[in-house]
GROMACS .gro file of C-alpha atoms in nm:
model
  197
    1UNK     CA    1  -3.712  -0.597   2.538
    2UNK     CA    2  -3.442  -0.837   2.658
    3UNK     CA    3  -3.230  -1.021   2.403
    4UNK     CA    4  -3.157  -1.359   2.556
    5UNK     CA    5  -2.960  -1.476   2.253
    6UNK     CA    6  -2.692  -1.224   2.341
    7UNK     CA    7  -2.591  -1.423   2.648
    8UNK     CA    8  -2.633  -1.767   2.495
    9UNK     CA    9  -2.341  -1.988   2.396
   10UNK     CA   10  -2.513  -2.068   2.069
   11UNK     CA   11  -2.626  -1.803   1.827
   12UNK     CA   12  -2.819  -1.927   1.524
   13UNK     CA   13  -2.691  -2.281   1.566
   14UNK     CA   14  -2.320  -2.190   1.589
   15UNK     CA   15  -2.105  -2.179   1.896
   16UNK     CA   16  -1.985  -1.829   1.955
   17UNK     CA   17  -1.605  -1.794   1.967
   18UNK     CA   18  -1.460  -1.638   2.275
   19UNK     CA   19  -1.253  -1.336   2.186
   20UNK     CA   20  -0.923  -1.306   2.362
   21UNK     CA   21  -0.798  -0.983   2.505
   22UNK     CA   22  -0.455  -0.857   2.398
   23UNK     CA   23  -0.325  -0.950   2.744
   24UNK     CA   24  -0.449  -1.309   2.705
   25UNK     CA   25  -0.299  -1.335   2.358
   26UNK     CA   26   0.036  -1.214   2.491
   27UNK     CA   27   0.024  -1.463   2.780
   28UNK     CA   28  -0.046  -1.752   2.544
   29UNK     CA   29   0.236  -1.645   2.314
   30UNK     CA   30   0.481  -1.625   2.605
   31UNK     CA   31   0.376  -1.968   2.731
   32UNK     CA   32   0.416  -2.117   2.383
   33UNK     CA   33   0.759  -1.956   2.343
   34UNK     CA   34   0.874  -2.080   2.686
   35UNK     CA   35   0.777  -2.436   2.595
   36UNK     CA   36   0.979  -2.440   2.271
   37UNK     CA   37   1.308  -2.628   2.257
   38UNK     CA   38   1.613  -2.499   2.071
   39UNK     CA   39   1.544  -2.736   1.780
   40UNK     CA   40   1.187  -2.608   1.759
   41UNK     CA   41   1.316  -2.249   1.751
   42UNK     CA   42   1.551  -2.336   1.462
   43UNK     CA   43   1.267  -2.508   1.277
   44UNK     CA   44   1.038  -2.209   1.332
   45UNK     CA   45   1.307  -1.964   1.214
   46UNK     CA   46   1.377  -2.174   0.904
   47UNK     CA   47   1.003  -2.196   0.823
   48UNK     CA   48   0.953  -1.821   0.866
   49UNK     CA   49   1.244  -1.742   0.633
   50UNK     CA   50   1.128  -1.995   0.372
   51UNK     CA   51   0.775  -1.852   0.379
   52UNK     CA   52   0.904  -1.496   0.344
   53UNK     CA   53   1.129  -1.588   0.053
   54UNK     CA   54   0.848  -1.785  -0.114
   55UNK     CA   55   0.639  -1.467  -0.134
   56UNK     CA   56   0.920  -1.260  -0.286
   57UNK     CA   57   1.287  -1.175  -0.244
   58UNK     CA   58   1.367  -1.013   0.087
   59UNK     CA   59   1.661  -0.826   0.233
   60UNK     CA   60   1.837  -0.944   0.547
   61UNK     CA   61   1.677  -0.664   0.749
   62UNK     CA   62   1.329  -0.763   0.636
   63UNK     CA   63   1.395  -1.124   0.736
   64UNK     CA   64   1.537  -1.020   1.074
   65UNK     CA   65   1.224  -0.811   1.134
   66UNK     CA   66   0.999  -1.106   1.042
   67UNK     CA   67   1.188  -1.332   1.282
   68UNK     CA   68   1.173  -1.069   1.558
   69UNK     CA   69   0.794  -1.043   1.514
   70UNK     CA   70   0.777  -1.417   1.584
   71UNK     CA   71   0.996  -1.373   1.898
   72UNK     CA   72   1.280  -1.587   1.762
   73UNK     CA   73   1.589  -1.542   1.984
   74UNK     CA   74   1.854  -1.324   1.822
   75UNK     CA   75   2.127  -1.591   1.823
   76UNK     CA   76   1.901  -1.837   1.640
   77UNK     CA   77   1.786  -1.564   1.404
   78UNK     CA   78   2.144  -1.471   1.312
   79UNK     CA   79   2.247  -1.835   1.267
   80UNK     CA   80   1.949  -1.901   1.040
   81UNK     CA   81   2.012  -1.592   0.828
   82UNK     CA   82   2.380  -1.683   0.799
   83UNK     CA   83   2.289  -2.031   0.670
   84UNK     CA   84   2.056  -1.885   0.410
   85UNK     CA   85   2.313  -1.622   0.310
   86UNK     CA   86   2.585  -1.890   0.272
   87UNK     CA   87   2.353  -2.101   0.056
   88UNK     CA   88   2.286  -1.800  -0.171
   89UNK     CA   89   1.914  -1.767  -0.095
   90UNK     CA   90   1.967  -1.427   0.067
   91UNK     CA   91   2.172  -1.175  -0.129
   92UNK     CA   92   2.120  -0.805  -0.056
   93UNK     CA   93   2.307  -0.687  -0.366
   94UNK     CA   94   2.096  -0.904  -0.597
   95UNK     CA   95   1.783  -0.796  -0.411
   96UNK     CA   96   1.872  -0.426  -0.443
   97UNK     CA   97   1.939  -0.455  -0.818
   98UNK     CA   98   1.610  -0.634  -0.881
   99UNK     CA   99   1.415  -0.398  -0.655
  100UNK     CA  100   1.545  -0.085  -0.829
  101UNK     CA  101   1.489  -0.230  -1.175
  102UNK     CA  102   1.132  -0.328  -1.092
  103UNK     CA  103   1.033  -0.006  -0.914
  104UNK     CA  104   1.191   0.228  -1.165
  105UNK     CA  105   1.004   0.066  -1.454
  106UNK     CA  106   0.669  -0.025  -1.299
  107UNK     CA  107   0.614   0.253  -1.048
  108UNK     CA  108   0.782   0.549  -1.221
  109UNK     CA  109   0.981   0.630  -0.910
  110UNK     CA  110   1.276   0.868  -0.879
  111UNK     CA  111   1.621   0.771  -0.755
  112UNK     CA  112   1.570   0.975  -0.439
  113UNK     CA  113   1.254   0.780  -0.350
  114UNK     CA  114   1.423   0.450  -0.443
  115UNK     CA  115   1.719   0.534  -0.216
  116UNK     CA  116   1.478   0.599   0.071
  117UNK     CA  117   1.290   0.272   0.009
  118UNK     CA  118   1.618   0.078  -0.002
  119UNK     CA  119   1.726   0.237   0.325
  120UNK     CA  120   1.395   0.132   0.482
  121UNK     CA  121   1.468  -0.223   0.368
  122UNK     CA  122   1.812  -0.219   0.530
  123UNK     CA  123   2.020  -0.152   0.218
  124UNK     CA  124   2.229   0.162   0.213
  125UNK     CA  125   2.572   0.286   0.123
  126UNK     CA  126   2.762   0.128  -0.162
  127UNK     CA  127   2.506  -0.148  -0.232
  128UNK     CA  128   2.230   0.107  -0.276
  129UNK     CA  129   2.441   0.330  -0.499
  130UNK     CA  130   2.538   0.036  -0.722
  131UNK     CA  131   2.173  -0.055  -0.762
  132UNK     CA  132   2.070   0.306  -0.825
  133UNK     CA  133   2.335   0.339  -1.097
  134UNK     CA  134   2.096   0.145  -1.324
  135UNK     CA  135   1.865   0.446  -1.338
  136UNK     CA  136   2.013   0.729  -1.546
  137UNK     CA  137   1.901   1.092  -1.552
  138UNK     CA  138   1.739   1.028  -1.889
  139UNK     CA  139   1.548   0.727  -1.753
  140UNK     CA  140   1.427   0.932  -1.460
  141UNK     CA  141   1.318   1.220  -1.685
  142UNK     CA  142   1.137   0.985  -1.927
  143UNK     CA  143   0.964   0.820  -1.635
  144UNK     CA  144   0.848   1.158  -1.507
  145UNK     CA  145   0.716   1.257  -1.853
  146UNK     CA  146   0.522   0.931  -1.884
  147UNK     CA  147   0.373   0.980  -1.540
  148UNK     CA  148   0.271   1.336  -1.626
  149UNK     CA  149   0.101   1.215  -1.946
  150UNK     CA  150  -0.085   0.947  -1.755
  151UNK     CA  151  -0.199   1.193  -1.491
  152UNK     CA  152  -0.301   1.448  -1.758
  153UNK     CA  153  -0.533   1.192  -1.917
  154UNK     CA  154  -0.684   1.110  -1.578
  155UNK     CA  155  -0.738   1.476  -1.488
  156UNK     CA  156  -0.861   1.601  -1.825
  157UNK     CA  157  -1.195   1.718  -1.681
  158UNK     CA  158  -1.041   1.924  -1.404
  159UNK     CA  159  -0.961   2.293  -1.411
  160UNK     CA  160  -0.609   2.345  -1.557
  161UNK     CA  161  -0.471   2.493  -1.234
  162UNK     CA  162  -0.616   2.215  -1.021
  163UNK     CA  163  -0.486   1.946  -1.261
  164UNK     CA  164  -0.140   2.104  -1.267
  165UNK     CA  165  -0.127   2.122  -0.888
  166UNK     CA  166  -0.238   1.759  -0.849
  167UNK     CA  167   0.010   1.633  -1.108
  168UNK     CA  168   0.291   1.829  -0.945
  169UNK     CA  169   0.198   1.680  -0.606
  170UNK     CA  170   0.186   1.325  -0.745
  171UNK     CA  171   0.535   1.357  -0.893
  172UNK     CA  172   0.674   1.522  -0.581
  173UNK     CA  173   0.544   1.232  -0.370
  174UNK     CA  174   0.733   0.995  -0.598
  175UNK     CA  175   1.052   1.185  -0.519
  176UNK     CA  176   1.111   1.380  -0.840
  177UNK     CA  177   1.288   1.714  -0.804
  178UNK     CA  178   1.101   2.034  -0.881
  179UNK     CA  179   1.325   2.094  -1.184
  180UNK     CA  180   1.249   1.750  -1.329
  181UNK     CA  181   0.877   1.796  -1.263
  182UNK     CA  182   0.877   2.136  -1.433
  183UNK     CA  183   1.059   2.004  -1.741
  184UNK     CA  184   0.839   1.694  -1.761
  185UNK     CA  185   0.521   1.901  -1.735
  186UNK     CA  186   0.641   2.138  -2.008
  187UNK     CA  187   0.732   1.847  -2.235
  188UNK     CA  188   0.400   1.666  -2.178
  189UNK     CA  189   0.205   1.991  -2.224
  190UNK     CA  190   0.387   2.062  -2.551
  191UNK     CA  191   0.316   1.707  -2.672
  192UNK     CA  192  -0.051   1.741  -2.579
  193UNK     CA  193  -0.082   2.067  -2.772
  194UNK     CA  194   0.088   1.917  -3.080
  195UNK     CA  195  -0.158   1.623  -3.070
  196UNK     CA  196  -0.450   1.863  -3.109
  197UNK     CA  197  -0.296   2.047  -3.406
   0.00000   0.00000   0.00000
């Protein structure tokens, strides 16, 4: 049977939207970009940065990437970021400190994983090390123990070997060293046994 509604402009009383191909989308974007004046580019760059910062703090690299996704010319992008940096709205050192503090507490993440995440956000070297200095070995160990306890409760119905393997994998993905994982698992296992006595 032939479905005539398939070819109709109206389906169930609504006009069907024409879907654009990726090529058409790219052509429209290029035409829009070519029509923009320099003032419009500055306004767009400023709006993009304000929107990004309204969601949460961002590093300079993250903002550059957001501007590049919107095809903002590099000179305008750099000038906009410089203005925001000079006004104090963009500060990579402040961002790194807050990021490490938040992730170490909320996500139970190791320093190695935090260093990698900072590098992905464009913060490395001395700034990253200063931020990572907030997390001590004791903090990292305590975080690992808490994560092991949480995972032990969640995997209480599993076979002991399966649970141990899954917990070990979860901590390894968060960047903890094998030595820290082993010690944290021993500590949590000892605590669990003492709770039953």
